[in-house]
C-alpha positions as YAML, in Angstrom:
chain: A
units: angstrom
residues:
- id: 1
  name: UNK
  ca: [0.01, 0.02, 0.00]
- id: 2
  name: UNK
  ca: [1.31, 3.51, -0.95]
- id: 3
  name: UNK
  ca: [1.46, 6.10, 1.83]
- id: 4
  name: UNK
  ca: [-0.14, 8.90, -0.23]
- id: 5
  name: UNK
  ca: [-2.28, 9.05, -3.35]
- id: 6
  name: UNK
  ca: [-2.44, 12.37, -5.13]
- id: 7
  name: UNK
  ca: [-5.48, 12.61, -7.37]
- id: 8
  name: UNK
  ca: [-5.38, 15.37, -10.04]
- id: 9
  name: UNK
  ca: [-8.12, 16.02, -12.54]
- id: 10
  name: UNK
  ca: [-6.56, 17.48, -15.69]
- id: 11
  name: UNK
  ca: [-8.33, 19.64, -18.32]
- id: 12
  name: UNK
  ca: [-6.39, 21.50, -21.00]
- id: 13
  name: UNK
  ca: [-3.28, 21.84, -18.85]
- id: 14
  name: UNK
  ca: [-0.53, 20.68, -21.15]
- id: 15
  name: UNK
  ca: [1.65, 23.70, -20.24]
- id: 16
  name: UNK
  ca: [1.84, 22.94, -16.56]
- id: 17
  name: UNK
  ca: [1.24, 19.14, -15.88]
- id: 18
  name: UNK
  ca: [5.01, 18.34, -16.24]
- id: 19
  name: UNK
  ca: [5.98, 21.06, -13.82]
- id: 20
  name: UNK
  ca: [3.24, 20.04, -11.40]
- id: 21
  name: UNK
  ca: [4.46, 16.38, -11.59]
- id: 22
  name: UNK
  ca: [8.11, 17.39, -11.04]
- id: 23
  name: UNK
  ca: [7.22, 19.43, -7.97]
- id: 24
  name: UNK
  ca: [5.20, 16.58, -6.56]
- id: 25
  name: UNK
  ca: [8.09, 14.16, -7.18]
- id: 26
  name: UNK
  ca: [10.41, 16.54, -5.44]
- id: 27
  name: UNK
  ca: [8.24, 17.26, -2.50]
- id: 28
  name: UNK
  ca: [7.48, 13.60, -1.85]
- id: 29
  name: UNK
  ca: [10.82, 12.10, -2.59]
- id: 30
  name: UNK
  ca: [11.03, 10.44, 0.81]
- id: 31
  name: UNK
  ca: [7.43, 9.18, 0.89]
- id: 32
  name: UNK
  ca: [5.93, 6.24, -1.00]
- id: 33
  name: UNK
  ca: [3.27, 7.84, -3.14]
- id: 34
  name: UNK
  ca: [1.33, 7.53, -6.32]
- id: 35
  name: UNK
  ca: [0.15, 10.35, -8.49]
- id: 36
  name: UNK
  ca: [-3.00, 9.84, -10.47]
- id: 37
  name: UNK
  ca: [-3.68, 12.09, -13.31]
- id: 38
  name: UNK
  ca: [-7.10, 11.88, -14.88]
- id: 39
  name: UNK
  ca: [-7.44, 13.57, -18.27]
- id: 40
  name: UNK
  ca: [-10.95, 14.83, -18.67]
- id: 41
  name: UNK
  ca: [-11.06, 14.78, -22.49]
- id: 42
  name: UNK
  ca: [-8.75, 17.79, -22.90]
- id: 43
  name: UNK
  ca: [-8.65, 19.55, -26.21]
- id: 44
  name: UNK
  ca: [-5.05, 20.22, -26.06]
- id: 45
  name: UNK
  ca: [-2.15, 17.64, -25.79]
- id: 46
  name: UNK
  ca: [-2.62, 17.07, -22.01]
- id: 47
  name: UNK
  ca: [-3.07, 13.37, -22.49]
- id: 48
  name: UNK
  ca: [0.08, 13.00, -24.55]
- id: 49
  name: UNK
  ca: [2.02, 14.81, -21.89]
- id: 50
  name: UNK
  ca: [0.58, 12.65, -19.16]
- id: 51
  name: UNK
  ca: [1.69, 9.53, -21.09]
- id: 52
  name: UNK
  ca: [5.16, 10.99, -21.25]
- id: 53
  name: UNK
  ca: [5.17, 11.63, -17.54]
- id: 54
  name: UNK
  ca: [3.97, 8.15, -16.73]
- id: 55
  name: UNK
  ca: [6.83, 6.69, -18.94]
- id: 56
  name: UNK
  ca: [9.41, 8.71, -16.89]
- id: 57
  name: UNK
  ca: [8.00, 8.26, -13.46]
- id: 58
  name: UNK
  ca: [6.76, 4.85, -12.17]
- id: 59
  name: UNK
  ca: [4.71, 6.64, -9.40]
- id: 60
  name: UNK
  ca: [2.41, 8.32, -11.99]
- id: 61
  name: UNK
  ca: [-0.76, 6.69, -13.18]
- id: 62
  name: UNK
  ca: [-2.51, 8.29, -16.20]
- id: 63
  name: UNK
  ca: [-6.16, 7.83, -16.90]
- id: 64
  name: UNK
  ca: [-7.85, 9.12, -20.07]
- id: 65
  name: UNK
  ca: [-11.59, 9.70, -19.97]
- id: 66
  name: UNK
  ca: [-13.45, 9.12, -23.25]
- id: 67
  name: UNK
  ca: [-15.74, 12.16, -22.75]
- id: 68
  name: UNK
  ca: [-15.63, 15.24, -20.76]
- id: 69
  name: UNK
  ca: [-17.59, 14.56, -17.56]
- id: 70
  name: UNK
  ca: [-16.49, 17.38, -15.39]
- id: 71
  name: UNK
  ca: [-14.03, 17.79, -12.53]
- id: 72
  name: UNK
  ca: [-16.13, 15.90, -10.00]
- id: 73
  name: UNK
  ca: [-16.45, 12.86, -12.12]
- id: 74
  name: UNK
  ca: [-12.64, 12.93, -12.85]
- id: 75
  name: UNK
  ca: [-11.94, 13.22, -9.15]
- id: 76
  name: UNK
  ca: [-14.20, 10.23, -8.40]
- id: 77
  name: UNK
  ca: [-12.47, 8.22, -11.07]
- id: 78
  name: UNK
  ca: [-9.06, 8.95, -9.49]
- id: 79
  name: UNK
  ca: [-10.47, 8.13, -6.01]
- id: 80
  name: UNK
  ca: [-11.64, 4.66, -7.37]
- id: 81
  name: UNK
  ca: [-8.01, 3.97, -8.43]
- id: 82
  name: UNK
  ca: [-6.20, 5.41, -5.36]
- id: 83
  name: UNK
  ca: [-4.49, 2.96, -3.19]
- id: 84
  name: UNK
  ca: [-2.89, 5.25, -0.67]
- id: 85
  name: UNK
  ca: [-3.34, 5.23, 3.04]
- id: 86
  name: UNK
  ca: [-4.09, 8.97, 2.72]
- id: 87
  name: UNK
  ca: [-5.57, 10.84, -0.35]
- id: 88
  name: UNK
  ca: [-4.88, 14.29, -1.50]
- id: 89
  name: UNK
  ca: [-6.98, 15.93, -4.23]
- id: 90
  name: UNK
  ca: [-5.38, 18.88, -6.02]
- id: 91
  name: UNK
  ca: [-5.95, 20.93, -9.13]
- id: 92
  name: UNK
  ca: [-3.69, 20.78, -12.11]
- id: 93
  name: UNK
  ca: [-2.86, 24.48, -12.40]
- id: 94
  name: UNK
  ca: [-0.21, 24.92, -9.64]
- id: 95
  name: UNK
  ca: [-2.29, 27.42, -7.67]
- id: 96
  name: UNK
  ca: [-1.55, 25.31, -4.62]
- id: 97
  name: UNK
  ca: [2.04, 24.27, -3.99]
- id: 98
  name: UNK
  ca: [2.79, 20.54, -4.03]
- id: 99
  name: UNK
  ca: [5.18, 21.22, -1.17]
- id: 100
  name: UNK
  ca: [2.17, 22.02, 1.04]
- id: 101
  name: UNK
  ca: [1.16, 18.25, 0.80]
- id: 102
  name: UNK
  ca: [3.99, 17.60, 3.36]
- id: 103
  name: UNK
  ca: [2.46, 20.07, 5.85]
- id: 104
  name: UNK
  ca: [-0.87, 18.29, 5.47]
- id: 105
  name: UNK
  ca: [0.71, 14.92, 5.87]
- id: 106
  name: UNK
  ca: [2.53, 15.81, 9.02]
- id: 107
  name: UNK
  ca: [-0.70, 17.00, 10.53]
- id: 108
  name: UNK
  ca: [-2.55, 13.91, 9.58]
- id: 109
  name: UNK
  ca: [0.15, 11.79, 11.24]
- id: 110
  name: UNK
  ca: [-0.51, 13.73, 14.43]
- id: 111
  name: UNK
  ca: [-4.11, 12.59, 14.32]
- id: 112
  name: UNK
  ca: [-5.81, 15.48, 12.65]
- id: 113
  name: UNK
  ca: [-8.30, 15.09, 9.71]
...
């Protein structure tokens, strides 16, 4: 079992998914994690970029939805695949720093929700 699962719905984010994945990898280098990126039928080349990331990083799982079902459905899809003891849901646009995941994780280990 992985310690953390990071579930990320992706929609038209070709330009930032690689950087997002790199930051997650750097932030969680000492934790066993999986990163689940769910492409919600993006119109750009987000899916192709996710496939490249998966080929480079064994901790990344890519899921490509056949039709756009919305962010909530993409999140639920990712939650169904998540195998981590703890799950973090984050957006694909880097508005929130992946480095904050460690702060949340440390608080959870203390017994907080």
